[in-house]
Coordinates of C-alpha atoms and ligand atoms in Angstrom, one line a residue:
X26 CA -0.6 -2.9 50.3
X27 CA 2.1 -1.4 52.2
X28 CA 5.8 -2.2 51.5
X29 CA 8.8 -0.9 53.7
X30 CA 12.3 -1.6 52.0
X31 CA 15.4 -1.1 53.9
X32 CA 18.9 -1.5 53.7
X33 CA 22.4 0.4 53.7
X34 CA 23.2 2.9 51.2
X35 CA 24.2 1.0 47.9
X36 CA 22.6 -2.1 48.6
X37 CA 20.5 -1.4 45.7
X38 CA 17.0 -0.7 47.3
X39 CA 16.0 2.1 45.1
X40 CA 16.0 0.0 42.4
X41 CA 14.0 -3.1 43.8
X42 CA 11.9 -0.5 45.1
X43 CA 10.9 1.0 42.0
X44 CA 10.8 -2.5 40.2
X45 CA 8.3 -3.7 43.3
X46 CA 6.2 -0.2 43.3
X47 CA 5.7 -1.3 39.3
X48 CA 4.6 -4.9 39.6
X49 CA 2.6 -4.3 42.7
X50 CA 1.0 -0.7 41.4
X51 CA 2.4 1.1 44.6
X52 CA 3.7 5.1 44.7
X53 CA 7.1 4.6 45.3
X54 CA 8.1 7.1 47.8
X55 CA 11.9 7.7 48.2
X56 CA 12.9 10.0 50.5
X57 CA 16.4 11.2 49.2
X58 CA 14.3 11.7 46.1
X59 CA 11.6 13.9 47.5
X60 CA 14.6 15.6 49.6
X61 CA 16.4 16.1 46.7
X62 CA 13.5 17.8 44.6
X63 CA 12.8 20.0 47.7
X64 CA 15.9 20.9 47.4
X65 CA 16.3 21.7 44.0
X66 CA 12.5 23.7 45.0
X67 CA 14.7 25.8 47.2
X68 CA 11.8 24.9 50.0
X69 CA 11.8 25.2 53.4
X70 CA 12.8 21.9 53.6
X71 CA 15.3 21.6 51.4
X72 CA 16.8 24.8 52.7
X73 CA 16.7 22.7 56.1
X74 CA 17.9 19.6 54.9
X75 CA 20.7 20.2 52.5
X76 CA 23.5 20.4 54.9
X77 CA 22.6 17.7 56.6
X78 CA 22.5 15.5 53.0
X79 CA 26.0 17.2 51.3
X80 CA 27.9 15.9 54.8
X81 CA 26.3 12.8 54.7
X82 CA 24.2 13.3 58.2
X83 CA 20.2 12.1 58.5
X84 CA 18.1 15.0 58.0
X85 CA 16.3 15.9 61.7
X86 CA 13.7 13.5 62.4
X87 CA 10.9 15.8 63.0
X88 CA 11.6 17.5 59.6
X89 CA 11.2 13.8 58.0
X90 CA 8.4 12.4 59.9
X91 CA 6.2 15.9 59.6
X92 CA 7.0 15.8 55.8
X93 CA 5.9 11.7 55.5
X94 CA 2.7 12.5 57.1
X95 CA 1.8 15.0 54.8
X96 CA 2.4 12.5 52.3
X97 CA 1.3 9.2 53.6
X98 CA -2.1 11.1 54.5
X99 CA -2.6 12.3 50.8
X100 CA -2.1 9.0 49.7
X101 CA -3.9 6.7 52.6
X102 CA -5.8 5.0 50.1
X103 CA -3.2 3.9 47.8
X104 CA -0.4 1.3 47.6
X105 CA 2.8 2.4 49.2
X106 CA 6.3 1.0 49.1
X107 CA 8.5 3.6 51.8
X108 CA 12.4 3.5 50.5
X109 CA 14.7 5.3 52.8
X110 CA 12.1 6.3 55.5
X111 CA 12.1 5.2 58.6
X112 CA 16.4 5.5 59.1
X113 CA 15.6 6.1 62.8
X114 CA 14.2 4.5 65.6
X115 CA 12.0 7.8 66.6
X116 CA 11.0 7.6 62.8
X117 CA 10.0 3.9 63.1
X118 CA 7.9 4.9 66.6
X119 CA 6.4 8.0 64.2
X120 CA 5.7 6.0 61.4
X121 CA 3.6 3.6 63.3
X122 CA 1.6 6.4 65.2
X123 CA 1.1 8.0 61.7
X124 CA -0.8 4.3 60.5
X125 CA -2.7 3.9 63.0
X126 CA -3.9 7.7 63.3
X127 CA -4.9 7.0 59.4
X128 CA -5.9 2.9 60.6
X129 CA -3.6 1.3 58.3
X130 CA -0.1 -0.5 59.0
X131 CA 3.0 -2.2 57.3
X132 CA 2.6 -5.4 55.0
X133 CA 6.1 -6.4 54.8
X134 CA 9.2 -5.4 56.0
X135 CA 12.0 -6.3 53.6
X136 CA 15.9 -5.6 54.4
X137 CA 18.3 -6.2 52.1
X138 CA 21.6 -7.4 53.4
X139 CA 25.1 -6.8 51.8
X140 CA 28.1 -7.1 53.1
X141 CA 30.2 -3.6 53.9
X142 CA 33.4 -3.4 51.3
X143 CA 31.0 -3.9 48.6
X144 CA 29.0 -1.5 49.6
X145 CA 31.4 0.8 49.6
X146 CA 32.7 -0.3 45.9
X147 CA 29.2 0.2 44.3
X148 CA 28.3 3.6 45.8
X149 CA 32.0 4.4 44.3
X150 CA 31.2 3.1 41.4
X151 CA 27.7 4.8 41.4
X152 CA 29.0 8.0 41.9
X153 CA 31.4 8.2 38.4
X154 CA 27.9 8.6 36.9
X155 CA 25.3 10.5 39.7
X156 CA 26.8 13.8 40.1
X157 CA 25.3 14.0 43.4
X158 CA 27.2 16.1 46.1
X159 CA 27.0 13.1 48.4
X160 CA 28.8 10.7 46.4
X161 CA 32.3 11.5 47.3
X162 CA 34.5 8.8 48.8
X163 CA 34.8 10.6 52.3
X164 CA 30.6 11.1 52.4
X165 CA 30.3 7.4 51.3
X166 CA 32.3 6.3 54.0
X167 CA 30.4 8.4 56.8
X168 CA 27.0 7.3 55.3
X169 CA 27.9 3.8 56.2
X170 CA 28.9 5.0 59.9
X171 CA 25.9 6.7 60.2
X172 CA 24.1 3.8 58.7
X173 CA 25.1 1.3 61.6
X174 CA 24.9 4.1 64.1
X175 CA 21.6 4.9 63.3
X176 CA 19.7 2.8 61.3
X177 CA 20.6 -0.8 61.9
X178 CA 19.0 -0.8 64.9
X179 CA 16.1 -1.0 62.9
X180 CA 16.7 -4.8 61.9
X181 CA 15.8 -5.2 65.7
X182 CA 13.4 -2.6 66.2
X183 CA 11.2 -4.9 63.3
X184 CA 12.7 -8.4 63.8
X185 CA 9.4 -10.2 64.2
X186 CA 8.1 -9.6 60.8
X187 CA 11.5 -8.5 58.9
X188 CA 12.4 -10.4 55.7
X189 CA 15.6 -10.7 55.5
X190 CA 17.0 -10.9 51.3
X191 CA 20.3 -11.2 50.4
X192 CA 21.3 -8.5 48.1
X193 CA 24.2 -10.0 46.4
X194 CA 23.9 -11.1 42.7
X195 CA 22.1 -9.2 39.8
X196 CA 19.4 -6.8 40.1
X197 CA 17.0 -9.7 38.5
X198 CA 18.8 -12.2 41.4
X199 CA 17.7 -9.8 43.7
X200 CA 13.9 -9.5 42.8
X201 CA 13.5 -13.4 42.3
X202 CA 14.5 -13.7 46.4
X203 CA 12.5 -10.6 47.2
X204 CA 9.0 -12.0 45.0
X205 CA 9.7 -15.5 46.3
X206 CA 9.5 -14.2 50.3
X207 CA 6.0 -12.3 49.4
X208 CA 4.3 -14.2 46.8
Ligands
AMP324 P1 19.2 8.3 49.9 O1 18.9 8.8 48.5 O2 18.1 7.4 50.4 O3 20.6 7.7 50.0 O4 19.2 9.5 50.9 C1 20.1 10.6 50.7 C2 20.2 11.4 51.9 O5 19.0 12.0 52.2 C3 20.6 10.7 53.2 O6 22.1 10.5 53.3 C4 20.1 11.7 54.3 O7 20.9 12.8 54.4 C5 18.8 12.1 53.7 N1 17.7 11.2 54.1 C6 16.9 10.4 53.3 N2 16.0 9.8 54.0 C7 16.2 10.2 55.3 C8 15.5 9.8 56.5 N3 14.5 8.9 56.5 N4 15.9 10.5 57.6 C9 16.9 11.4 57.6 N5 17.6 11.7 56.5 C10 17.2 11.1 55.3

């Protein structure tokens, strides 16, 4: 199966993500991890992306859709749940030419919803403990702009199959709503 989970920074979707990718025996693929690790690789891709990540900007969508289809191609015959990818609508239009070119689609869309000044407070929160460059107050704030600029329009672009959780409550609160949508 294939999962997409979405959502603005901090509204906790790594995490459901990798409690989903374990219960449903998917490959969790993160794409601020694997951007991250390419950096830390000193790749080409890192060496392209991390200015773009430190300000808090989207990495260039032909760097993230040619890297994805490297990836969703090595793993066409396994589960899949895609956290962070696609943030664009060109990344949503690639990502569906990349499934069908490989005849396979989406199972279920999930977006979790939560609500922008707690946002903010958790990604604050989260970054006393991360010790990644983007978790500065100033970043945070522009990662939320670029958030509704760019990637909320994705809650349209995928309205007639999107489920819509809300993510307020515990991490367990969470995953009950999440299981109960898809099970
Ligand atoms: P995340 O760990 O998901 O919060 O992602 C951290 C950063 O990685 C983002 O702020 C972007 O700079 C970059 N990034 C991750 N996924 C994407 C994507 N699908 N498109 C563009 N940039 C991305």
């Amino acid at each position: 199966m294939k999962f997409l989970i979405m959502g603005p920074p901090g509204a906790g979707k790594g995490t459901q993500a990798k409690i989903l990718a374990e219960k449903f025996n998917l490959e969790h693929l993160s794409t601020g991890d694997i951007l991250r690790s390419e950096i830390n690789n000193k790749s080409d891709v890192g060496l392209k992306a991390q200015k773009f990540m430190d300000a808090g900007n989207l990495v260039p969508d032909d760097v993230l859709l040619s890297m994805m289809k490297n990836k969703l191609t090595q793993l066409r015959n396994s589960g899949i749940i895609l956290d962070g990818f696609p943030r664009t609508v060109p990344q949503a239009e690639g990502l569906s030419k990349i499934f069908s070119s490989l005849e396979s689609k989406i199972d279920y869309v999930i977006n979790i919803e939560v609500e922008e000044n707690a946002l903010i407070n958790r990604l604050i929160e989260r970054a006393k403990k991360s010790g990644r460059a983007d978790d500065t107050k100033d970043v945070i704030i522009k990662r939320q702009h670029v958030y509704k600029e760019l990637t909320e329009p994705l809650i349209e672009y995928y309205s007639s199959e999107i489920i819509q959780v809300d993510g307020d409550g515990t991490i367990e609160e969470v995953t009950h709503r999440i299981l109960k949508r898809i099970i």
